[in-house]
CSV table of C-alpha atoms and ligand atoms in Angstrom, one decimal:
chain,number,residue,atom,x,y,z
I,1307,MET,CA,42.1,89.7,9.4
I,1308,ASN,CA,38.7,91.1,8.4
I,1309,THR,CA,36.7,90.1,11.4
I,1310,ARG,CA,32.9,90.2,11.5
I,1311,ASP,CA,30.0,88.8,13.5
I,1312,THR,CA,30.6,85.3,12.1
I,1313,LEU,CA,34.4,85.4,12.1
I,1314,SER,CA,36.2,86.2,15.2
I,1315,VAL,CA,38.9,85.3,17.7
I,1316,THR,CA,37.7,84.1,21.2
I,1317,ASN,CA,39.3,85.4,24.4
I,1318,ASN,CA,41.6,82.4,24.6
I,1319,GLY,CA,42.8,83.1,21.1
I,1320,THR,CA,40.9,80.5,19.1
I,1321,LEU,CA,39.5,81.3,15.7
I,1322,GLN,CA,35.8,80.9,15.4
I,1323,ILE,CA,33.8,80.9,12.2
I,1324,GLY,CA,30.0,80.7,12.0
I,1325,GLY,CA,29.9,80.2,15.7
I,1326,VAL,CA,32.1,77.0,15.5
I,1327,ASN,CA,35.5,76.7,17.0
I,1328,VAL,CA,38.2,75.7,14.4
I,1329,LYS,CA,39.5,73.1,16.9
I,1330,ASP,CA,36.1,71.4,16.8
I,1331,LEU,CA,36.1,71.5,13.0
I,1332,THR,CA,39.5,69.9,12.6
I,1333,SER,CA,38.7,67.2,15.2
I,1334,LEU,CA,35.5,66.3,13.3
I,1335,TYR,CA,36.7,66.6,9.7
I,1336,GLY,CA,40.5,66.5,9.8
I,1337,THR,CA,42.8,68.8,7.8
I,1338,PRO,CA,43.3,70.2,5.3
I,1339,LEU,CA,39.7,71.5,5.4
I,1340,TYR,CA,37.8,74.1,3.4
I,1341,VAL,CA,35.3,75.8,5.7
I,1342,TYR,CA,32.5,78.1,4.4
I,1343,ASP,CA,30.6,80.6,6.5
I,1344,LYS,CA,27.1,80.1,5.1
I,1345,SER,CA,25.6,83.2,6.7
I,1346,TYR,CA,28.2,85.3,5.0
I,1347,ILE,CA,27.4,83.9,1.6
I,1348,LYS,CA,23.7,84.4,2.2
I,1349,ASN,CA,24.2,88.0,3.4
I,1350,ILE,CA,26.3,89.0,0.4
I,1351,CYS,CA,23.7,87.5,-2.0
I,1352,GLU,CA,21.0,89.5,-0.2
I,1353,ILE,CA,22.8,92.7,-0.2
I,1354,PHE,CA,23.8,92.4,-3.9
I,1355,THR,CA,20.2,91.7,-4.9
I,1356,GLU,CA,18.8,94.4,-2.6
I,1357,SER,CA,21.2,96.9,-4.0
I,1358,LEU,CA,20.5,96.0,-7.6
I,1359,ASN,CA,16.7,96.3,-6.9
I,1360,LYS,CA,17.1,99.6,-5.0
I,1361,TYR,CA,19.4,101.4,-7.5
I,1362,TYR,CA,18.3,100.0,-10.8
I,1363,GLY,CA,15.2,97.9,-10.3
I,1364,PHE,CA,15.4,95.7,-13.3
I,1365,GLY,CA,18.0,92.9,-13.3
I,1366,LYS,CA,19.4,89.9,-11.6
I,1367,ILE,CA,22.6,88.7,-10.0
I,1368,PHE,CA,24.1,85.6,-11.5
I,1369,TYR,CA,26.7,84.0,-9.2
I,1370,ALA,CA,29.9,83.2,-11.2
I,1371,SER,CA,30.1,79.6,-10.1
I,1372,LYS,CA,33.7,79.0,-11.4
I,1373,ALA,CA,34.7,80.7,-8.1
I,1374,PHE,CA,33.3,77.7,-6.1
I,1375,SER,CA,31.1,75.0,-7.6
I,1376,CYS,CA,29.5,72.1,-5.9
I,1377,LYS,CA,25.9,71.1,-5.4
I,1378,GLU,CA,25.4,72.9,-2.1
I,1379,ILE,CA,26.5,76.3,-3.4
I,1380,TYR,CA,23.9,76.1,-6.2
I,1381,ARG,CA,21.2,75.2,-3.6
I,1382,ILE,CA,22.2,78.2,-1.5
I,1383,ILE,CA,22.2,80.7,-4.4
I,1384,LYS,CA,19.0,79.3,-5.7
I,1385,ASP,CA,17.3,79.9,-2.3
I,1386,LYS,CA,18.6,83.4,-2.5
I,1387,GLY,CA,17.0,83.9,-5.9
I,1388,LEU,CA,20.3,84.3,-7.9
I,1389,GLY,CA,21.1,82.9,-11.3
I,1390,ALA,CA,24.4,81.2,-12.2
I,1391,ASP,CA,27.2,81.9,-14.6
I,1392,VAL,CA,28.5,78.5,-15.8
I,1393,VAL,CA,31.5,77.9,-18.0
I,1394,SER,CA,31.4,74.2,-18.7
I,1395,THR,CA,29.0,71.3,-19.0
I,1396,GLY,CA,30.4,70.1,-15.8
I,1397,GLU,CA,29.2,73.2,-14.0
I,1398,ILE,CA,25.8,72.9,-15.8
I,1399,PHE,CA,25.5,69.3,-14.8
I,1400,THR,CA,26.4,70.1,-11.1
I,1401,ALA,CA,23.9,72.9,-11.0
I,1402,LEU,CA,21.2,70.7,-12.7
I,1403,SER,CA,21.8,67.9,-10.3
I,1404,SER,CA,21.3,70.2,-7.4
I,1405,GLY,CA,17.9,71.2,-8.7
I,1406,PHE,CA,18.9,74.5,-10.2
I,1407,ASN,CA,16.8,75.8,-13.0
I,1408,ALA,CA,18.6,75.9,-16.4
I,1409,GLU,CA,16.6,78.9,-17.4
I,1410,ASN,CA,18.6,80.9,-14.8
I,1411,MET,CA,22.0,80.0,-16.2
I,1412,CYS,CA,24.3,82.0,-18.5
I,1413,PHE,CA,26.8,79.8,-20.3
I,1414,HIS,CA,30.2,81.3,-21.1
I,1415,GLY,CA,33.4,80.1,-22.7
I,1416,ASN,CA,35.7,81.0,-25.6
I,1417,ASN,CA,35.7,77.4,-26.8
I,1418,LYS,CA,32.4,75.7,-26.2
I,1419,SER,CA,32.3,72.7,-28.4
I,1420,LYS,CA,29.3,71.5,-30.5
I,1421,VAL,CA,28.7,68.9,-27.9
I,1422,ASP,CA,28.8,71.5,-25.1
I,1423,LEU,CA,26.4,73.7,-27.0
I,1424,GLU,CA,24.0,70.9,-27.7
I,1425,PHE,CA,24.0,69.9,-24.0
I,1426,ALA,CA,23.2,73.5,-23.1
I,1427,VAL,CA,20.4,74.0,-25.7
I,1428,LYS,CA,18.8,70.6,-24.9
I,1429,ASN,CA,18.8,71.3,-21.2
I,1430,GLY,CA,17.2,74.7,-21.7
I,1431,VAL,CA,20.1,77.0,-20.5
I,1432,GLY,CA,18.8,80.5,-20.3
I,1433,TYR,CA,21.5,82.4,-22.2
I,1434,ILE,CA,24.5,81.3,-24.2
I,1435,VAL,CA,27.2,83.9,-24.5
I,1436,ILE,CA,28.7,84.0,-28.0
I,1437,ASP,CA,32.5,84.1,-28.0
I,1438,ALA,CA,33.4,82.8,-31.5
I,1439,ILE,CA,32.0,83.3,-35.0
I,1440,SER,CA,31.6,79.7,-35.8
I,1441,GLU,CA,29.7,79.1,-32.6
I,1442,ILE,CA,26.9,81.2,-34.0
I,1443,GLU,CA,26.4,78.7,-36.9
I,1444,ASP,CA,26.7,75.8,-34.5
I,1445,ILE,CA,24.0,76.9,-32.2
I,1446,ASP,CA,21.8,77.9,-35.1
I,1447,PHE,CA,22.2,74.4,-36.6
I,1448,ILE,CA,21.5,72.7,-33.2
I,1449,CYS,CA,18.4,74.8,-32.7
I,1450,LYS,CA,17.1,74.0,-36.2
I,1451,GLY,CA,17.5,70.3,-35.5
I,1452,LEU,CA,15.7,70.5,-32.2
I,1453,ASN,CA,13.1,72.9,-33.6
I,1454,THR,CA,13.8,75.4,-30.8
I,1455,ARG,CA,15.2,78.9,-30.3
I,1456,GLN,CA,18.1,80.0,-28.1
I,1457,LYS,CA,18.6,83.3,-26.3
I,1458,VAL,CA,22.2,84.5,-26.8
I,1459,LEU,CA,24.3,87.4,-25.7
I,1460,LEU,CA,27.4,88.7,-27.6
I,1461,ARG,CA,30.5,88.9,-25.6
I,1462,VAL,CA,32.3,92.1,-26.5
I,1463,ASN,CA,35.5,93.5,-25.3
I,1464,PRO,CA,35.2,97.2,-24.4
I,1465,GLY,CA,39.0,97.6,-23.9
I,1466,VAL,CA,38.8,98.8,-20.4
I,1467,GLU,CA,42.1,98.7,-18.5
I,1468,ALA,CA,41.6,97.3,-15.0
I,1469,HIS,CA,44.4,97.1,-12.5
I,1470,THR,CA,44.8,93.5,-11.6
I,1471,HIS,CA,47.1,90.6,-12.3
I,1472,HIS,CA,47.6,90.2,-16.1
I,1473,TYR,CA,46.3,86.6,-16.1
I,1474,ILE,CA,43.0,87.8,-14.8
I,1475,GLN,CA,42.6,90.9,-16.9
I,1476,THR,CA,40.2,90.1,-19.7
I,1477,ALA,CA,39.2,93.2,-21.6
I,1478,LYS,CA,42.4,94.3,-23.3
I,1479,PRO,CA,42.0,94.3,-27.1
I,1480,ASP,CA,44.3,91.2,-27.5
I,1481,SER,CA,42.4,89.1,-24.9
I,1482,LYS,CA,41.3,85.6,-25.9
I,1483,PHE,CA,37.8,86.6,-24.7
I,1484,GLY,CA,35.1,88.5,-26.6
I,1485,PHE,CA,35.0,90.5,-29.8
I,1486,SER,CA,36.8,93.8,-29.7
I,1487,ILE,CA,34.7,96.8,-30.3
I,1488,GLU,CA,37.7,98.8,-31.2
I,1489,THR,CA,38.9,96.5,-34.0
I,1490,GLY,CA,35.4,96.1,-35.5
I,1491,ASP,CA,35.3,92.4,-34.8
I,1492,ALA,CA,32.3,92.9,-32.6
I,1493,ASP,CA,30.3,94.5,-35.5
I,1494,ILE,CA,31.1,91.5,-37.7
I,1495,ALA,CA,29.8,89.1,-35.0
I,1496,ALA,CA,26.7,91.3,-34.4
I,1497,ASN,CA,25.9,91.4,-38.1
I,1498,LYS,CA,26.1,87.6,-38.3
I,1499,LEU,CA,23.8,87.2,-35.2
I,1500,VAL,CA,21.2,89.6,-36.6
I,1501,ASN,CA,21.1,87.4,-39.8
I,1502,THR,CA,20.8,84.1,-38.0
I,1503,GLU,CA,17.4,82.4,-38.0
I,1504,ASN,CA,17.0,80.5,-34.8
I,1505,LEU,CA,18.8,82.7,-32.3
I,1506,ASP,CA,17.3,85.5,-30.2
I,1507,PHE,CA,20.0,88.1,-30.0
I,1508,CYS,CA,19.1,89.6,-26.7
I,1509,GLY,CA,22.0,91.7,-25.6
I,1510,LEU,CA,25.7,92.2,-24.8
I,1511,HIS,CA,28.1,90.9,-22.3
I,1512,CYS,CA,31.5,92.0,-21.0
I,1513,HIS,CA,33.8,91.1,-18.1
I,1514,ILE,CA,36.7,93.4,-17.6
I,1515,GLY,CA,38.7,91.3,-15.2
I,1516,SER,CA,38.8,90.1,-11.6
I,1517,GLN,CA,39.9,91.4,-8.2
I,1518,ILE,CA,39.3,95.0,-9.3
I,1519,PHE,CA,38.8,97.7,-6.6
I,1520,GLU,CA,38.4,100.8,-8.7
I,1521,LYS,CA,34.8,101.6,-9.3
I,1522,THR,CA,35.7,103.9,-12.1
I,1523,SER,CA,36.8,100.9,-14.2
I,1524,PHE,CA,33.3,99.5,-14.0
I,1525,GLU,CA,31.8,102.9,-14.7
I,1526,ILE,CA,33.9,103.3,-17.8
I,1527,ALA,CA,32.8,99.8,-18.9
I,1528,VAL,CA,29.1,100.9,-18.5
I,1529,ASP,CA,29.7,103.9,-20.6
I,1530,LYS,CA,31.4,102.0,-23.4
I,1531,MET,CA,28.9,99.2,-23.3
I,1532,THR,CA,25.9,101.5,-23.5
I,1533,ASP,CA,27.5,103.3,-26.4
I,1534,TYR,CA,27.9,100.0,-28.2
I,1535,TYR,CA,24.4,98.8,-27.2
I,1536,LYS,CA,23.0,102.0,-28.8
I,1537,LYS,CA,25.1,101.5,-31.9
I,1538,VAL,CA,24.0,97.9,-32.4
I,1539,CYS,CA,20.3,98.8,-31.9
I,1540,GLU,CA,20.5,101.7,-34.3
I,1541,SER,CA,22.7,100.3,-37.0
I,1542,PHE,CA,20.9,97.0,-37.2
I,1543,GLY,CA,17.5,98.3,-36.4
I,1544,ILE,CA,17.0,95.8,-33.6
I,1545,LYS,CA,15.9,96.0,-30.0
I,1546,LEU,CA,18.4,94.5,-27.5
I,1547,SER,CA,17.1,94.0,-24.0
I,1548,VAL,CA,19.9,92.6,-21.8
I,1549,LEU,CA,23.2,94.0,-20.6
I,1550,ASN,CA,25.5,91.6,-18.7
I,1551,LEU,CA,28.5,93.4,-17.2
I,1552,GLY,CA,30.3,90.4,-15.7
I,1553,GLY,CA,31.9,90.3,-12.3
I,1554,GLY,CA,35.3,91.2,-10.9
I,1555,PHE,CA,34.7,93.0,-7.6
I,1556,GLY,CA,37.8,92.9,-5.4
I,1557,ILE,CA,37.9,91.4,-1.9
I,1558,TYR,CA,40.1,91.6,1.2
I,1559,TYR,CA,43.0,89.2,1.3
I,1560,THR,CA,45.6,91.2,3.3
I,1561,ASP,CA,46.0,94.6,4.9
I,1562,GLN,CA,47.0,95.9,1.5
I,1563,ASP,CA,43.4,95.6,0.4
I,1564,PRO,CA,40.4,97.6,1.7
I,1565,LYS,CA,38.5,95.9,4.5
I,1566,PHE,CA,34.9,95.6,3.3
I,1567,ARG,CA,31.7,95.1,5.3
I,1568,TYR,CA,28.6,93.8,3.5
I,1569,GLU,CA,27.4,97.3,2.8
I,1570,ASP,CA,30.7,98.2,1.1
I,1571,TYR,CA,30.3,95.4,-1.3
I,1572,ALA,CA,26.9,96.8,-2.2
I,1573,ASP,CA,28.7,100.0,-3.3
I,1574,TYR,CA,30.1,98.3,-6.3
I,1575,ILE,CA,26.5,97.5,-7.5
I,1576,LYS,CA,25.3,101.0,-6.6
I,1577,SER,CA,28.0,102.7,-8.7
I,1578,ILE,CA,27.3,100.5,-11.7
I,1579,CYS,CA,23.6,101.0,-11.4
I,1580,GLU,CA,23.8,104.8,-11.0
I,1581,LYS,CA,26.1,105.0,-14.0
I,1582,LEU,CA,23.8,102.8,-16.0
I,1583,ASN,CA,20.7,104.9,-15.1
I,1584,GLU,CA,22.6,108.0,-16.2
I,1585,CYS,CA,23.7,106.5,-19.5
I,1586,VAL,CA,20.3,105.1,-20.3
I,1587,GLU,CA,18.8,108.6,-19.9
I,1588,LYS,CA,21.6,110.5,-21.6
I,1589,LYS,CA,21.9,108.2,-24.6
I,1590,GLY,CA,18.1,107.6,-25.0
I,1591,ILE,CA,18.4,103.8,-25.1
I,1592,ASN,CA,15.8,101.4,-23.7
I,1593,LYS,CA,16.5,100.3,-20.2
I,1594,PRO,CA,18.3,97.0,-20.4
I,1595,PHE,CA,17.8,94.1,-18.0
I,1596,LEU,CA,21.0,94.2,-16.0
I,1597,ILE,CA,22.9,91.1,-15.2
I,1598,LEU,CA,26.0,91.1,-12.9
I,1599,GLU,CA,28.1,88.1,-12.3
I,1600,PRO,CA,30.1,88.3,-9.1
I,1601,GLY,CA,31.9,85.2,-8.0
I,1602,ARG,CA,34.9,86.0,-5.8
I,1603,SER,CA,32.9,88.6,-3.8
I,1604,ILE,CA,30.2,86.2,-2.9
I,1605,VAL,CA,32.3,83.3,-1.7
I,1606,GLY,CA,35.9,84.6,-1.3
I,1607,GLU,CA,35.8,86.0,2.2
I,1608,ALA,CA,33.3,83.4,3.3
I,1609,GLY,CA,35.9,80.6,3.0
I,1610,ILE,CA,38.9,79.8,5.1
I,1611,THR,CA,41.2,76.8,4.9
I,1612,LEU,CA,42.5,74.9,8.0
I,1613,TYR,CA,45.7,73.0,8.1
I,1614,THR,CA,47.9,71.2,10.5
I,1615,VAL,CA,51.4,72.5,10.9
I,1616,GLY,CA,53.9,69.8,9.9
I,1617,ARG,CA,57.7,70.0,9.6
I,1618,ILE,CA,59.4,73.3,10.4
I,1619,LYS,CA,62.7,73.9,8.8
I,1620,LYS,CA,64.8,76.8,9.9
I,1621,ILE,CA,67.5,77.6,7.4
I,1622,SER,CA,70.0,79.6,9.5
I,1623,GLY,CA,70.0,83.3,8.6
I,1624,LEU,CA,67.8,82.7,5.6
I,1625,LYS,CA,64.3,81.4,5.9
I,1626,ASN,CA,61.9,79.5,8.2
I,1627,TYR,CA,59.8,77.1,6.2
I,1628,LEU,CA,56.6,76.0,7.9
I,1629,SER,CA,55.1,73.1,6.0
I,1630,ILE,CA,51.4,72.3,6.0
I,1631,ASP,CA,49.4,69.3,5.0
I,1632,GLY,CA,48.0,71.2,2.0
I,1633,GLY,CA,49.6,73.1,-0.8
I,1634,MET,CA,49.2,74.0,-4.4
I,1635,PHE,CA,47.0,71.0,-5.1
I,1636,GLU,CA,44.2,72.7,-3.0
I,1637,ASN,CA,45.3,76.3,-3.3
I,1638,PRO,CA,47.4,77.0,-6.5
I,1639,ARG,CA,46.9,80.8,-6.3
I,1640,PHE,CA,50.3,81.8,-5.0
I,1641,ALA,CA,52.0,79.6,-7.6
I,1642,LEU,CA,49.8,81.0,-10.4
I,1643,TYR,CA,49.4,84.7,-9.5
I,1644,GLN,CA,51.7,85.3,-6.6
I,1645,ALA,CA,48.5,85.8,-4.6
I,1646,LYS,CA,48.7,87.1,-1.1
I,1647,TYR,CA,46.8,85.7,1.9
I,1648,THR,CA,46.4,86.4,5.6
I,1649,VAL,CA,47.6,83.5,7.7
I,1650,VAL,CA,46.4,83.0,11.3
I,1651,ALA,CA,47.7,80.8,14.1
I,1652,ALA,CA,44.3,79.5,14.7
I,1653,GLU,CA,44.6,78.4,18.3
I,1654,LYS,CA,46.7,81.3,19.5
I,1655,ALA,CA,45.6,84.2,17.4
I,1656,ASN,CA,46.0,86.6,20.4
I,1657,GLU,CA,49.7,85.8,20.9
I,1658,LYS,CA,52.3,88.3,19.6
I,1659,PRO,CA,54.0,87.3,16.4
I,1660,ASN,CA,57.7,86.9,16.8
I,1661,THR,CA,58.7,84.7,13.9
I,1662,VAL,CA,58.7,85.1,10.1
I,1663,TYR,CA,57.6,82.0,8.1
I,1664,THR,CA,57.3,80.9,4.6
I,1665,ILE,CA,54.2,78.7,4.5
I,1666,ALA,CA,55.1,75.8,2.2
I,1667,GLY,CA,52.8,73.1,0.8
I,1668,LYS,CA,53.7,69.4,0.7
I,1669,CYS,CA,54.0,69.0,-3.1
I,1670,CYS,CA,57.2,68.0,-4.7
I,1671,GLU,CA,57.9,71.4,-6.2
I,1672,SER,CA,59.8,74.5,-4.9
I,1673,GLY,CA,57.0,76.8,-6.1
I,1674,ASP,CA,54.5,75.1,-3.9
I,1675,ILE,CA,54.1,78.0,-1.5
I,1676,ILE,CA,50.9,79.4,0.1
I,1677,ALA,CA,52.3,82.6,1.6
I,1678,GLU,CA,55.6,84.3,2.1
I,1679,ASN,CA,56.9,86.5,5.0
I,1680,VAL,CA,54.2,85.6,7.4
I,1681,ASN,CA,54.5,86.9,10.9
I,1682,LEU,CA,53.3,84.4,13.4
I,1683,PRO,CA,54.0,83.4,17.0
I,1684,GLU,CA,56.5,80.6,17.2
I,1685,MET,CA,54.6,77.6,15.8
I,1686,LYS,CA,54.8,73.9,16.7
I,1687,GLU,CA,54.0,70.7,14.8
I,1688,GLY,CA,50.4,69.7,15.2
I,1689,GLU,CA,49.0,73.2,15.7
I,1690,ILE,CA,46.3,74.5,13.5
I,1691,LEU,CA,46.9,77.2,10.9
I,1692,ALA,CA,44.2,79.1,9.1
I,1693,VAL,CA,44.5,80.8,5.7
I,1694,MET,CA,41.8,83.4,5.3
I,1695,SER,CA,39.7,84.4,2.2
I,1696,THR,CA,40.2,81.1,0.4
I,1697,GLY,CA,36.5,80.7,-0.6
I,1698,ALA,CA,37.0,81.7,-4.2
I,1699,TYR,CA,39.1,79.8,-6.8
I,1700,ASN,CA,40.7,77.4,-4.3
I,1701,TYR,CA,38.4,74.3,-4.1
I,1702,SER,CA,37.3,75.1,-7.7
I,1703,MET,CA,41.0,75.1,-8.9
I,1704,ALA,CA,42.1,72.1,-6.8
I,1705,SER,CA,43.8,69.1,-8.4
I,1706,ASN,CA,45.1,65.7,-7.5
I,1707,TYR,CA,48.7,66.9,-8.2
I,1708,ASN,CA,51.1,64.4,-6.6
I,1709,ARG,CA,48.0,62.2,-6.1
I,1710,ASN,CA,47.0,64.2,-3.1
I,1711,PHE,CA,43.3,64.1,-2.0
I,1712,ILE,CA,41.2,67.2,-2.7
I,1713,PRO,CA,40.1,68.2,0.8
I,1714,PRO,CA,36.5,68.1,2.0
I,1715,VAL,CA,34.3,71.1,2.2
I,1716,VAL,CA,32.2,72.0,5.2
I,1717,MET,CA,29.5,74.7,5.8
I,1718,VAL,CA,29.2,76.4,9.1
I,1719,GLU,CA,26.2,78.4,10.4
I,1720,ASN,CA,24.8,79.3,13.8
I,1721,GLY,CA,27.2,77.1,15.7
I,1722,LYS,CA,26.6,74.0,13.5
I,1723,SER,CA,28.7,72.4,10.7
I,1724,TYR,CA,27.9,70.0,8.0
I,1725,LEU,CA,29.8,68.3,5.2
I,1726,CYS,CA,28.9,69.4,1.7
I,1727,VAL,CA,31.8,67.8,-0.3
I,1728,LYS,CA,33.3,64.7,1.3
I,1729,LYS,CA,37.0,63.9,1.4
I,1730,GLN,CA,38.5,62.0,-1.4
I,1731,ASP,CA,40.1,58.6,-0.7
I,1732,TYR,CA,42.4,56.2,-2.4
I,1733,ASN,CA,39.6,54.8,-4.5
I,1734,ASP,CA,39.0,58.3,-6.0
I,1735,ILE,CA,42.7,58.6,-6.8
I,1736,VAL,CA,42.7,55.4,-8.9
I,1737,ARG,CA,39.0,55.6,-10.0
I,1738,ASN,CA,39.8,56.2,-13.7
I,1739,ASP,CA,43.1,54.3,-14.0
I,1740,LEU,CA,42.9,51.2,-16.2
D,2036,LLP,N1,32.0,86.6,-15.4
D,2036,LLP,C1,32.9,86.1,-16.3
D,2036,LLP,C2,32.6,86.0,-17.7
D,2036,LLP,C3,34.1,85.7,-15.8
D,2036,LLP,O1,35.1,85.3,-16.7
D,2036,LLP,C4,34.4,85.8,-14.4
D,2036,LLP,C5,35.7,85.4,-13.9
D,2036,LLP,C6,33.4,86.2,-13.5
D,2036,LLP,C7,32.2,86.6,-14.1
D,2036,LLP,C8,33.6,86.3,-12.1
D,2036,LLP,O2,34.6,87.2,-11.7
D,2036,LLP,P1,34.9,87.5,-10.1
D,2036,LLP,O3,33.7,88.2,-9.6
D,2036,LLP,O4,35.0,86.2,-9.4
D,2036,LLP,O5,36.1,88.3,-10.1
D,2036,LLP,N2,41.2,82.1,-11.1
D,2036,LLP,C9,41.4,83.5,-10.9
D,2036,LLP,C10,40.2,84.3,-11.3
D,2036,LLP,C11,39.7,84.0,-12.7
D,2036,LLP,C12,38.5,84.8,-13.0
D,2036,LLP,C13,37.9,84.2,-14.2
D,2036,LLP,N3,36.6,84.9,-14.6
D,2036,LLP,C14,41.9,83.8,-9.5
D,2036,LLP,O6,42.1,82.8,-8.8
D,2036,LLP,O7,42.0,84.9,-9.1
């Protein structure tokens, strides 16, 4: 467990987050329950922004809200002065309904429809990231009709290999995202953009993947992106002004990952900024406005999920299944990516582990597992189990599979908790059924 001021185990072995005892949380809100440490989120936002200002001085952090999207998170990041990366009109709508300024949004996606694009342009979304040739014509047409202009970035694929699960690697030449620099497709898209009337071609974007620890991968991306930035400016005789390098910073899930403090997270920003300063100088390009889009690193370690232990099935000589009241419907990441998590016996975290469990969800599917080979003290039905670092891509990827309710979300800070997404009920389950 990566403990910190706001995440600790009390002397009697109870897990505490944001100054609140998990037992109090489960009594108040039930289980399964997503819990977010608000101070952690705010601290990370601050340290990212400070680091960007200190080492580069010209840019902005856009929180990648696909990691965790609900009205409250947009309010928090707005208060911290961040922008938002959005990938659907649903995310745009959620952000707008929370009072988030559309100007501070960057809209991504490899298949944004005409309707999506019109929604974005009409609502004044700051940047749209071009990821298909025909999208250029569509936005131009929409702008013409509305007698407006739209700032756009071109998503290119710099072909940087990042060591992460292949589903979340995005910058290989055959990726569905972006235009490859290597194959010349990026030049074709850039040429089209330059010759389009109602678009302001402001800059370039890339995102090399997610859960990446090697800083060199990001530095290589900076190098390739600044090369291409220079090439576009020179060969088309235009002045770009924005470089968006995406997100992807790795976080701690288990002891196989580095344990980061806030300052260590800032190092990702520092190394990107230093490399960019160096490239700007060496290559003689104008200093671009730098956008970075971390998602996981802002909310991932802030979140934990609390469960009640249900049936325990010991298969002699083979496996001990510990079933929880959640599962792949609220955390599909083991099923999708064989993701690993740290699991804590939340009311007896000081006790010595003596039993190996497979933590199973309640869905009607063998692959519905949350974690394997987990060492815990002997567990009993009714006890609380905590899964750590679930703040990113858990609630946002939840579903009603097997008609389970998506759990509520609670924020904790300074010993207090409040609900920010309420629990679903039977009405939600049948709401759209005719
Ligand atoms: N920017 C773009 C354009 C992205 O596609 C992503 C993530 C990010 C920023 C944020 O990346 P982060 O800082 O969170 O690594 N569902 C997967 C992760 C998918 C990431 C998709 N794109 C998972 O659960 O691991």
